[in-house]
Amino acid sequence: MTRWRALIVLGTAQFLMVLDTSVMNVSISQLVEDFDTEVTAIQAVITLYALVMAAFMIIGGRLGDIFGRRRLFLLGLVVYATGSALTAVAPTLWVLTLGWSVIEGLGAALVLPAMAALVAESYRGRDRAVAYGVIGGLAGAGIAVGPLLGGWVTTYLTWRLVFAGEVVVVIAVLCFHGAIKETPRAGPPPRLDGVGAALSAAGLALGVLGVLQSGTWGWVRPRNPPFTVLGFSPTLFVIAAGVVVLAVFLHWERRREARGAEPLVHLPLLRKSALRSGLMSLVSQNLILLGLFFTIPLYLQVVQGFDAFQTGLRLLPVSVTMLAASMCAARLGRVAGPRTVVRLALSTLAAAIVWLLATIDPVIDDAQFAGAMALLGVGMGLLASQLGNVVQSSVGEEERSEAGGLQFTAQNLGSALGTALIGSLLIGALAHTFTSQVEDHPALSEEARQQTGVALEAGITFVPTDQVRSAAERAGLPPSEVEAVTDSYASAQLDGLKAAILATGGITLVSFLVTPHLPTRRAGRPKRSDTGGTAGATGPAR
C-alpha cells in the first residue's frame, strides 16, 4: 500500500480539477440568478477557465522542469485553493471570474502537467499503466460525482460550499505531500522562454475569444459587435489575428532551437505521429464533451425547468457509464490497440448524439434521454481510457513534463473551444430561427415584428420562455401576439439546441480523420515508434 500513497495524493488533485467544471455546468441557472446576469456571461466564465488553463499549461510544464515538478505541484495547489476560497465568497460576477476562471485556472495549469510527470516518474512498467488507469478513473469519478453532488448542494444549500470544500481537500492533500518523491535533476535547469510564453498565450486567447464572441458579434454580418472591420463583424479578424500570433510563435521557437537556446516547446516532439494524433484526439474529445455538457444542462434547466439536483440526476447515466467504460477499457486497449478502441468510441459517440437529438422535445422522455446519456458515457469512457497513455507513451523520460503540458493544453483548448463554439452556435441558431419565425408568423402584426426586431438587434440570450412572455407583455402586445412570440421563441430554443448538438456530431465524424496514426500495437506485439525505439518503452499504450 505504501507504494500507492503518491498516487492517492496525485489522483486527488486530478479529481478536484474535474469536479470543479462539472459542478459549474449543472449550476448555470443558479449562477445566472445569483449574479443577475445572462447565460452568455456564465458561458464566458466557463470558457475563460478552460482558456487560462490551455494558455498557461505549457508554461506550467516548463516551470516544473525549471523549479522542480513536486514544488510546482504543491505551489499550484496553494494557488488553486486561494482561487477556490475567493470563488466561495464571490459577491459579484467579476470576483467569481477572478477567483474561478483566473486564479483557479492558473493553479490548475501548474498542478496538472506536474501531476502527469510525477505519475510517470513514480511508477514503472505495469505499475505505471495501472497508475494512469487510476488517474483516468478518478477523472471519470469527478465527472460522475460532480453533477450529482453539485446539483444537490446547489439546490438544497449553495454552490459556494463546493468551493469551500475544495479548500479543505487541498489542505488535506498538502498534509500528505511527503508521499510524493522526485528524483533530483541532473545538470542545470532549462530557462523559460518568456517571449514564446507570451506569444502562445496571446495566440490561443485571441482565437478562443473570437469563437466565444461569434454568437454575439456574428461571424460575417455584424450582429451586435463593439466595432466593425470594413463593415464586417470582427469575429473572423480576431480569430485570424490569433492564427497569425501562433504562426509567429512557431517561427520564434524554430529560431531559438536553431540558435541553441531553450524553446518553450521542442517542436520536433510534434513530428511524432502518435503524439500528434493523441493530442488532436484530446482536443476533439474535450470539445465534444464540454460542448454537450454546456448545452444539455441548458435544455434540462431552461427548457424543462429542472433545478440543479434534478439536472444532476439526469446526467448521472453519462457519468456512471463513462466511469465504468474508462476503467474497463484499459484491458480492451491492450488487446485490440488504441486506434481500434478510439474508433469504436467515436462510432459510439456518433450513435449517442443521433439518439440524443431525437430526445430534444418540449416534454422530455426520461427513459429515452437516460439511454442516450448512458450510450454517450460509454463512448466518452472508451475515448478517455486511451489518449492519456498514448501521449505519455509516445515520448521519453526527459520529455514527460513537456508532454504533460501539451496533453493538458490540448484538453483545455478543446474544453474552451467546446464551450465557446457550441455555445455560440446555440445562440446563433436561436437568433436565426427566432427571427425567421417572427417574420413569417401570421398571427403577428407589423408592429410586433418591429418591436421583436429591435429586441433582437440588442442581443438575444437563452432564457426561460416565461421571461420572453413577460417582456412581450411589458411591450404592450395583445395576448394573442404575446403567445405567438412566446411559442416562436420556444420553438427556436429547441432548434438552437439541436443545431448545437448536431455540431458535436459533425466534430465526432471529423475526428476519425486524426485516428490513422494512433498506435495499433496489441499486447505482446511491440511496434516501432517514430524515433526508432519501441512505442511502448514507457509502458503499454492502453
Coordinates of C-alpha atoms in Angstrom, one line a residue:
M1 CA 0.0 0.0 0.0
T2 CA 2.9 2.3 0.7
R3 CA 3.9 2.5 -3.0
W4 CA 0.5 3.9 -3.9
R5 CA 0.5 6.8 -1.4
A6 CA 1.8 9.1 -4.1
L7 CA -0.9 8.1 -6.5
I8 CA -3.6 8.8 -3.8
V9 CA -2.2 12.4 -3.4
L10 CA -1.8 13.0 -7.1
G11 CA -5.1 11.4 -8.0
T12 CA -7.0 13.5 -5.5
A13 CA -5.7 16.6 -7.3
Q14 CA -7.0 15.2 -10.7
F15 CA -10.4 14.5 -9.1
L16 CA -10.7 18.1 -7.8
M17 CA -9.9 19.7 -11.2
V18 CA -12.6 17.6 -13.0
L19 CA -15.2 18.0 -10.2
D20 CA -14.8 21.8 -10.4
T21 CA -16.0 22.1 -14.0
S22 CA -18.9 19.6 -13.7
V23 CA -20.3 21.5 -10.7
M24 CA -20.3 24.7 -12.7
N25 CA -22.1 23.2 -15.6
V26 CA -25.1 22.0 -13.5
S27 CA -25.2 25.3 -11.6
I28 CA -25.6 27.6 -14.7
S29 CA -29.2 28.6 -14.0
Q30 CA -28.5 29.3 -10.3
L31 CA -25.4 31.3 -11.2
V32 CA -27.5 33.4 -13.7
E33 CA -30.0 34.1 -10.9
D34 CA -27.4 34.7 -8.1
F35 CA -25.4 37.2 -10.1
D36 CA -28.4 38.7 -12.0
T37 CA -26.7 38.0 -15.4
E38 CA -27.2 36.0 -18.6
V39 CA -26.3 32.6 -19.8
T40 CA -23.8 34.0 -22.2
A41 CA -21.9 35.6 -19.3
I42 CA -21.6 32.3 -17.5
Q43 CA -20.6 30.7 -20.8
A44 CA -17.8 33.3 -20.9
V45 CA -16.7 32.5 -17.3
I46 CA -16.6 28.7 -18.1
T47 CA -14.7 29.3 -21.3
L48 CA -12.2 31.6 -19.7
Y49 CA -11.4 29.0 -17.0
A50 CA -10.5 26.4 -19.7
L51 CA -8.7 29.1 -21.8
V52 CA -6.5 30.2 -18.9
M53 CA -5.5 26.5 -18.3
A54 CA -4.9 26.0 -22.1
A55 CA -2.8 29.2 -22.4
F56 CA -0.6 28.5 -19.4
M57 CA -0.4 24.7 -19.4
I58 CA 2.8 24.5 -21.5
I59 CA 4.3 27.3 -19.3
G60 CA 3.4 25.3 -16.2
G61 CA 5.1 22.2 -17.6
R62 CA 8.2 24.2 -18.4
L63 CA 8.2 25.8 -14.9
G64 CA 8.1 22.3 -13.5
D65 CA 11.3 21.5 -15.4
I66 CA 13.0 24.6 -14.1
F67 CA 11.9 24.7 -10.4
G68 CA 11.0 21.0 -9.8
R69 CA 7.7 19.2 -10.6
R70 CA 7.0 18.4 -6.9
R71 CA 7.5 22.1 -5.9
L72 CA 5.3 23.3 -8.7
F73 CA 2.6 20.7 -7.9
L74 CA 2.4 21.9 -4.3
L75 CA 2.6 25.6 -5.3
G76 CA -0.2 25.1 -7.8
L77 CA -2.4 23.5 -5.1
V78 CA -1.9 26.6 -2.9
V79 CA -2.9 28.9 -5.8
Y80 CA -5.8 26.7 -6.7
A81 CA -7.1 26.7 -3.1
T82 CA -6.8 30.5 -3.0
G83 CA -8.9 30.8 -6.1
S84 CA -11.5 28.3 -4.6
A85 CA -11.7 30.4 -1.4
L86 CA -12.3 33.6 -3.4
T87 CA -14.9 31.9 -5.6
A88 CA -16.7 30.6 -2.5
V89 CA -17.3 34.2 -1.2
A90 CA -17.6 36.0 -4.6
P91 CA -20.1 38.8 -4.2
T92 CA -20.1 39.7 -8.0
L93 CA -19.6 38.0 -11.3
W94 CA -16.2 39.8 -11.7
V95 CA -14.9 38.4 -8.5
L96 CA -16.2 34.9 -9.5
T97 CA -14.3 35.3 -12.8
L98 CA -11.2 36.3 -11.0
G99 CA -11.3 33.5 -8.4
W100 CA -12.5 30.7 -10.6
S101 CA -11.5 31.4 -14.1
V102 CA -8.2 33.2 -13.5
I103 CA -6.7 32.1 -10.1
E104 CA -8.0 28.5 -10.1
G105 CA -7.1 28.2 -13.8
L106 CA -3.6 29.3 -13.1
G107 CA -3.3 26.9 -10.2
A108 CA -4.5 24.0 -12.4
A109 CA -2.0 25.0 -15.1
L110 CA 0.7 24.4 -12.5
V111 CA -0.7 21.3 -11.0
L112 CA -1.7 19.1 -14.0
P113 CA 1.5 18.9 -16.1
A114 CA 3.5 18.3 -12.9
M115 CA 1.0 15.6 -11.8
A116 CA 1.3 13.8 -15.2
A117 CA 5.1 13.8 -15.0
L118 CA 5.2 12.8 -11.3
V119 CA 2.9 9.8 -12.0
A120 CA 5.3 8.7 -14.8
E121 CA 8.3 9.2 -12.5
S122 CA 6.9 7.4 -9.5
Y123 CA 5.9 4.2 -11.3
R124 CA 7.4 1.9 -14.0
G125 CA 6.1 -0.8 -16.2
R126 CA 2.8 -2.4 -15.3
D127 CA 2.5 -0.1 -12.2
R128 CA 2.6 2.9 -14.5
A129 CA -0.2 1.6 -16.7
V130 CA -2.2 0.9 -13.5
A131 CA -1.5 4.4 -12.2
Y132 CA -2.6 6.0 -15.4
G133 CA -5.8 3.9 -15.3
V134 CA -6.5 5.0 -11.8
I135 CA -5.9 8.7 -12.8
G136 CA -8.3 8.3 -15.7
G137 CA -10.8 6.6 -13.4
L138 CA -10.6 9.4 -10.9
A139 CA -11.2 11.9 -13.7
G140 CA -14.3 9.8 -14.6
A141 CA -15.3 9.8 -10.9
G142 CA -15.1 13.6 -10.9
I143 CA -17.4 13.7 -13.8
A144 CA -19.7 11.1 -12.2
V145 CA -19.9 12.8 -8.8
G146 CA -19.8 16.4 -9.9
P147 CA -23.2 16.8 -11.5
L148 CA -25.0 15.0 -8.6
L149 CA -23.0 16.5 -5.8
G150 CA -23.0 19.9 -7.3
G151 CA -26.7 19.7 -8.2
W152 CA -27.7 18.6 -4.7
V153 CA -25.5 21.2 -2.9
T154 CA -26.7 24.0 -5.3
T155 CA -30.4 23.1 -4.9
Y156 CA -30.6 22.5 -1.2
L157 CA -27.7 24.5 0.2
T158 CA -25.4 26.7 -2.0
W159 CA -22.9 26.0 -4.8
R160 CA -20.4 28.1 -2.7
L161 CA -20.0 25.2 -0.3
V162 CA -18.4 23.0 -3.1
F163 CA -15.6 25.5 -3.5
A164 CA -15.2 25.9 0.3
G165 CA -14.9 22.1 0.5
E166 CA -12.2 22.2 -2.2
V167 CA -10.1 24.3 0.1
V168 CA -10.4 21.7 2.9
V169 CA -9.4 18.9 0.5
V170 CA -6.4 20.8 -0.7
I171 CA -5.2 21.4 2.9
A172 CA -5.6 17.7 3.5
V173 CA -3.6 16.8 0.4
L174 CA -0.8 19.3 1.4
C175 CA -0.6 17.5 4.8
F176 CA 0.5 14.3 2.9
H177 CA 2.8 15.9 0.4
G178 CA 5.7 13.8 1.8
A179 CA 4.4 10.8 -0.2
I180 CA 5.4 12.5 -3.4
K181 CA 9.0 11.8 -4.4
E182 CA 11.1 13.4 -7.2
T183 CA 14.5 12.4 -8.5
P184 CA 16.8 15.5 -8.4
R185 CA 17.5 16.9 -11.8
A186 CA 21.0 16.2 -13.2
G187 CA 22.6 19.3 -14.7
P188 CA 21.4 22.9 -14.9
P189 CA 17.7 23.6 -15.2
P190 CA 16.3 25.0 -18.5
R191 CA 15.4 28.6 -18.8
L192 CA 11.9 29.9 -19.5
D193 CA 11.2 31.3 -23.0
G194 CA 9.3 34.4 -21.9
V195 CA 8.6 35.6 -25.5
G196 CA 7.4 32.2 -26.6
A197 CA 5.2 32.0 -23.5
A198 CA 3.6 35.4 -24.2
L199 CA 3.1 34.6 -27.9
S200 CA 1.5 31.2 -27.2
A201 CA -0.9 32.6 -24.6
A202 CA -1.9 35.6 -26.7
G203 CA -2.5 33.5 -29.8
L204 CA -4.7 31.0 -28.0
A205 CA -6.6 33.8 -26.2
L206 CA -7.4 35.7 -29.4
G207 CA -8.5 32.5 -31.2
V208 CA -10.9 31.4 -28.5
L209 CA -12.1 35.0 -27.9
G210 CA -13.2 35.2 -31.5
V211 CA -15.0 31.9 -31.3
L212 CA -16.7 32.8 -28.0
Q213 CA -18.0 36.1 -29.2
S214 CA -19.2 34.9 -32.6
G215 CA -22.7 34.3 -31.2
T216 CA -22.9 37.9 -30.1
W217 CA -20.9 39.6 -32.8
G218 CA -21.9 37.4 -35.8
W219 CA -19.5 35.6 -38.0
V220 CA -19.5 37.8 -41.1
R221 CA -22.5 40.1 -40.9
P222 CA -22.3 42.3 -37.8
R223 CA -25.0 41.5 -35.2
N224 CA -24.0 43.4 -32.0
P225 CA -20.2 43.9 -32.1
P226 CA -18.3 46.7 -30.2
F227 CA -16.8 47.7 -33.6
T228 CA -16.7 46.5 -37.2
V229 CA -13.9 46.0 -39.7
L230 CA -14.6 47.3 -43.2
G231 CA -18.3 46.8 -42.4
F232 CA -17.8 43.2 -41.4
S233 CA -18.1 41.5 -38.0
P234 CA -14.7 41.5 -36.2
T235 CA -15.0 37.7 -35.3
L236 CA -13.0 36.3 -38.2
F237 CA -10.4 39.1 -37.9
V238 CA -9.9 38.3 -34.2
I239 CA -9.5 34.6 -35.0
A240 CA -7.1 35.4 -37.8
A241 CA -5.1 37.5 -35.5
G242 CA -4.8 34.6 -33.2
V243 CA -3.6 32.3 -36.0
V244 CA -1.0 34.9 -37.1
V245 CA 0.3 35.2 -33.5
L246 CA 0.6 31.4 -33.2
A247 CA 2.4 31.3 -36.5
V248 CA 4.9 33.9 -35.1
F249 CA 5.2 31.7 -32.0
L250 CA 6.2 28.7 -34.2
H251 CA 8.7 30.8 -36.1
W252 CA 10.2 32.1 -32.8
E253 CA 10.5 28.6 -31.4
R254 CA 12.3 27.4 -34.5
R255 CA 14.7 30.4 -34.3
R256 CA 15.5 29.6 -30.7
E257 CA 16.2 26.0 -31.4
A258 CA 18.4 27.0 -34.4
R259 CA 20.4 29.3 -32.0
G260 CA 20.8 26.5 -29.4
A261 CA 18.5 28.3 -26.9
E262 CA 15.9 26.5 -24.9
P263 CA 12.5 26.8 -26.5
L264 CA 9.1 26.8 -24.7
V265 CA 8.1 23.8 -26.9
H266 CA 10.5 21.4 -28.6
L267 CA 8.8 21.3 -32.0
P268 CA 10.5 18.1 -33.1
L269 CA 8.2 16.4 -30.5
L270 CA 5.2 17.2 -32.7
R271 CA 6.8 15.2 -35.5
K272 CA 5.9 12.0 -33.7
S273 CA 2.7 11.0 -35.4
A274 CA 1.3 9.0 -32.4
L275 CA 1.8 12.1 -30.1
R276 CA 0.3 14.4 -32.7
S277 CA -2.7 12.2 -33.2
G278 CA -3.2 11.7 -29.5
L279 CA -3.2 15.5 -28.9
M280 CA -5.6 16.2 -31.7
S281 CA -7.9 13.4 -30.4
L282 CA -7.8 15.0 -26.9
V283 CA -8.9 18.4 -28.4
S284 CA -11.8 16.6 -30.1
Q285 CA -12.7 14.7 -27.0
N286 CA -13.0 17.7 -24.8
L287 CA -14.6 19.9 -27.5
I288 CA -17.4 17.3 -27.8
L289 CA -17.7 16.6 -24.1
L290 CA -17.7 20.3 -22.9
G291 CA -19.9 21.4 -25.8
L292 CA -22.5 18.8 -24.8
F293 CA -22.1 19.4 -21.1
F294 CA -22.8 23.1 -21.7
T295 CA -25.8 22.5 -24.0
I296 CA -27.6 19.7 -22.2
P297 CA -27.9 21.4 -18.8
L298 CA -29.5 24.4 -20.6
Y299 CA -32.0 22.1 -22.1
L300 CA -32.8 20.5 -18.7
Q301 CA -32.8 23.7 -16.7
V302 CA -34.0 26.4 -19.0
V303 CA -36.4 24.5 -21.3
Q304 CA -37.6 21.7 -18.9
G305 CA -37.3 23.9 -15.8
F306 CA -35.4 21.3 -13.7
D307 CA -33.4 22.5 -10.7
A308 CA -29.6 21.7 -10.4
F309 CA -30.2 18.5 -8.5
Q310 CA -32.8 17.2 -11.0
T311 CA -30.3 18.1 -13.7
G312 CA -27.6 16.2 -11.9
L313 CA -29.8 13.1 -11.7
R314 CA -30.5 13.1 -15.4
L315 CA -26.8 13.5 -16.1
L316 CA -25.9 10.5 -13.8
P317 CA -26.2 7.9 -16.6
V318 CA -23.5 9.5 -18.7
S319 CA -21.3 9.9 -15.6
V320 CA -21.6 6.3 -14.4
T321 CA -21.1 4.7 -17.8
M322 CA -18.2 6.9 -18.5
L323 CA -16.5 5.9 -15.3
A324 CA -17.2 2.2 -15.9
A325 CA -16.1 2.3 -19.5
S326 CA -12.9 4.2 -18.8
M327 CA -12.0 1.7 -16.1
C328 CA -12.8 -1.4 -18.1
A329 CA -11.4 -0.3 -21.5
A330 CA -7.8 -0.4 -20.4
R331 CA -7.7 -4.1 -21.0
L332 CA -9.5 -3.7 -24.3
G333 CA -6.8 -1.3 -25.4
R334 CA -4.1 -3.8 -24.7
V335 CA -5.9 -6.5 -26.7
A336 CA -7.3 -4.5 -29.6
G337 CA -4.9 -1.5 -29.7
P338 CA -5.7 2.2 -29.0
R339 CA -6.6 3.0 -32.6
T340 CA -9.4 0.4 -32.7
V341 CA -10.7 1.5 -29.3
V342 CA -10.7 5.2 -30.3
R343 CA -12.6 4.4 -33.5
L344 CA -15.1 2.3 -31.6
A345 CA -15.5 5.2 -29.1
L346 CA -16.2 7.7 -31.9
S347 CA -18.7 5.4 -33.5
T348 CA -20.5 5.0 -30.2
L349 CA -20.5 8.8 -29.7
A350 CA -22.0 9.4 -33.1
A351 CA -24.8 6.9 -32.4
A352 CA -25.4 8.5 -28.9
I353 CA -25.6 12.0 -30.5
V354 CA -28.2 10.8 -33.1
W355 CA -30.2 9.3 -30.2
L356 CA -29.9 12.4 -28.1
L357 CA -31.1 14.6 -31.0
A358 CA -34.3 12.5 -31.1
T359 CA -35.0 13.2 -27.4
I360 CA -34.9 17.1 -27.6
D361 CA -38.6 17.7 -27.4
P362 CA -40.8 20.2 -25.4
V363 CA -41.6 17.4 -22.9
I364 CA -38.7 15.2 -22.0
D365 CA -38.9 11.4 -22.3
D366 CA -36.8 10.4 -19.3
A367 CA -36.2 6.8 -20.4
Q368 CA -35.1 7.7 -23.9
F369 CA -32.9 10.6 -22.6
A370 CA -31.3 8.3 -20.0
G371 CA -30.5 5.7 -22.7
A372 CA -28.9 8.3 -24.9
M373 CA -26.9 9.7 -21.9
A374 CA -25.7 6.2 -21.0
L375 CA -24.5 5.5 -24.5
L376 CA -22.8 8.8 -24.6
G377 CA -20.9 7.9 -21.4
V378 CA -19.7 4.6 -22.9
G379 CA -18.3 6.4 -25.9
M380 CA -16.6 9.1 -23.8
G381 CA -15.2 6.4 -21.4
L382 CA -13.7 4.4 -24.2
L383 CA -12.1 7.5 -25.6
A384 CA -10.8 8.8 -22.3
S385 CA -9.3 5.4 -21.4
Q386 CA -6.7 5.5 -24.3
L387 CA -5.5 9.0 -25.0
G388 CA -3.5 10.0 -21.9
N389 CA -1.3 7.0 -22.0
V390 CA -0.9 7.3 -25.8
V391 CA 0.5 10.7 -25.3
Q392 CA 2.8 9.7 -22.4
S393 CA 3.9 6.5 -24.1
S394 CA 5.0 8.5 -27.2
V395 CA 7.8 10.3 -25.5
G396 CA 10.9 9.6 -23.5
E397 CA 11.6 10.1 -19.8
E398 CA 13.1 13.6 -20.2
E399 CA 10.1 14.8 -22.3
R400 CA 7.4 13.7 -19.9
S401 CA 6.8 17.1 -18.3
E402 CA 6.6 18.8 -21.7
A403 CA 4.3 16.1 -23.0
G404 CA 2.1 16.6 -19.9
G405 CA 1.9 20.3 -20.7
L406 CA 0.9 19.6 -24.3
Q407 CA -1.6 17.0 -23.1
F408 CA -3.4 19.3 -20.8
T409 CA -3.1 22.2 -23.2
A410 CA -4.9 20.1 -25.8
Q411 CA -7.6 19.0 -23.3
N412 CA -8.3 22.5 -22.1
L413 CA -8.1 24.1 -25.6
G414 CA -10.8 21.6 -26.5
S415 CA -12.8 22.5 -23.4
A416 CA -12.5 26.2 -24.2
L417 CA -13.5 25.7 -27.8
G418 CA -16.3 23.4 -26.9
T419 CA -18.0 25.8 -24.6
A420 CA -17.2 28.8 -26.8
L421 CA -18.0 27.3 -30.2
I422 CA -21.0 25.1 -29.3
G423 CA -22.4 27.9 -27.1
S424 CA -22.1 30.5 -29.9
L425 CA -23.7 28.1 -32.4
L426 CA -26.5 27.6 -30.0
I427 CA -27.1 31.3 -29.6
G428 CA -26.6 32.0 -33.3
A429 CA -29.1 29.3 -34.3
L430 CA -31.6 30.5 -31.7
A431 CA -31.4 34.1 -33.1
H432 CA -31.7 33.0 -36.7
T433 CA -34.7 30.7 -36.1
F434 CA -36.5 33.1 -33.8
T435 CA -36.0 35.9 -36.4
S436 CA -37.4 33.7 -39.2
Q437 CA -40.4 32.5 -37.2
V438 CA -41.3 36.0 -36.1
E439 CA -41.1 37.4 -39.7
D440 CA -43.3 34.5 -41.0
H441 CA -45.8 34.1 -38.2
P442 CA -49.3 35.0 -39.5
A443 CA -50.6 36.0 -36.0
L444 CA -48.0 38.8 -35.5
S445 CA -48.6 42.4 -36.6
E446 CA -46.0 44.5 -38.3
E447 CA -45.6 46.5 -35.0
A448 CA -44.9 43.3 -33.1
R449 CA -42.3 42.3 -35.7
Q450 CA -40.6 45.6 -35.4
Q451 CA -40.5 45.5 -31.6
T452 CA -39.1 42.0 -31.7
G453 CA -36.6 43.1 -34.3
V454 CA -35.4 45.9 -32.0
A455 CA -35.0 43.4 -29.2
L456 CA -33.0 41.1 -31.4
E457 CA -30.7 43.9 -32.5
A458 CA -29.9 44.5 -28.8
G459 CA -28.8 40.9 -28.5
I460 CA -30.5 37.6 -27.7
T461 CA -29.8 35.1 -25.0
F462 CA -31.0 31.7 -23.8
V463 CA -33.7 32.4 -21.2
P464 CA -36.9 30.6 -20.0
T465 CA -40.0 31.3 -22.1
D466 CA -41.7 32.9 -19.1
Q467 CA -39.2 35.8 -19.4
V468 CA -40.0 36.2 -23.1
R469 CA -43.7 36.2 -22.3
S470 CA -43.2 38.9 -19.6
A471 CA -41.1 41.0 -21.9
A472 CA -43.8 40.8 -24.6
E473 CA -46.5 41.8 -22.1
R474 CA -44.4 44.8 -21.0
A475 CA -44.1 45.8 -24.6
G476 CA -47.9 46.2 -24.7
L477 CA -48.6 43.4 -27.2
P478 CA -52.1 41.9 -27.2
P479 CA -52.5 38.4 -25.5
S480 CA -52.7 36.5 -28.9
E481 CA -49.4 38.1 -30.1
V482 CA -47.7 37.5 -26.7
E483 CA -48.4 33.8 -27.1
A484 CA -47.3 33.8 -30.7
V485 CA -43.9 35.4 -29.8
T486 CA -43.5 33.0 -26.8
D487 CA -44.3 30.0 -29.0
S488 CA -41.8 31.2 -31.7
Y489 CA -39.1 31.6 -29.1
A490 CA -39.8 28.1 -27.5
S491 CA -39.6 26.5 -31.0
A492 CA -36.3 28.4 -31.7
Q493 CA -34.9 27.2 -28.4
L494 CA -35.3 23.6 -29.5
D495 CA -33.9 24.3 -32.9
G496 CA -30.9 26.0 -31.4
L497 CA -30.2 23.1 -29.1
K498 CA -30.5 20.6 -31.9
A499 CA -28.1 22.7 -34.1
A500 CA -25.6 22.8 -31.2
I501 CA -25.8 19.0 -30.6
L502 CA -25.7 18.3 -34.3
A503 CA -22.4 20.3 -34.5
T504 CA -20.9 18.0 -31.9
G505 CA -21.9 15.1 -34.1
G506 CA -20.1 16.7 -37.0
I507 CA -17.0 17.1 -34.9
T508 CA -17.2 13.5 -33.9
L509 CA -17.2 12.4 -37.6
V510 CA -14.3 14.7 -38.5
S511 CA -12.4 13.2 -35.6
F512 CA -12.0 10.0 -37.5
L513 CA -9.5 11.8 -39.7
V514 CA -6.9 12.1 -36.9
T515 CA -7.0 8.4 -35.9
P516 CA -4.8 6.7 -38.6
H517 CA -1.6 7.5 -36.8
L518 CA -2.8 6.3 -33.4
P519 CA -0.9 3.2 -32.1
T520 CA -2.2 -0.2 -33.3
R521 CA 0.1 -2.3 -31.0
R522 CA -1.6 -5.2 -29.3
A523 CA -0.4 -6.9 -26.1
G524 CA 2.8 -8.8 -26.8
R525 CA 3.3 -7.2 -30.3
P526 CA 5.6 -4.1 -29.9
K527 CA 5.5 -1.6 -32.7
R528 CA 8.4 0.6 -33.7
S529 CA 7.9 4.3 -32.8
D530 CA 8.8 7.3 -34.9
T531 CA 12.1 7.7 -33.3
G532 CA 13.2 4.1 -33.9
G533 CA 12.5 2.8 -30.4
T534 CA 9.6 0.8 -29.2
A535 CA 6.4 2.7 -28.9
G536 CA 5.7 1.0 -25.6
A537 CA 9.1 1.7 -24.0
T538 CA 7.4 3.6 -21.2
G539 CA 4.6 1.2 -20.6
P540 CA 1.7 -0.2 -22.5
A541 CA -0.3 2.3 -24.6
R542 CA -3.7 1.5 -23.2

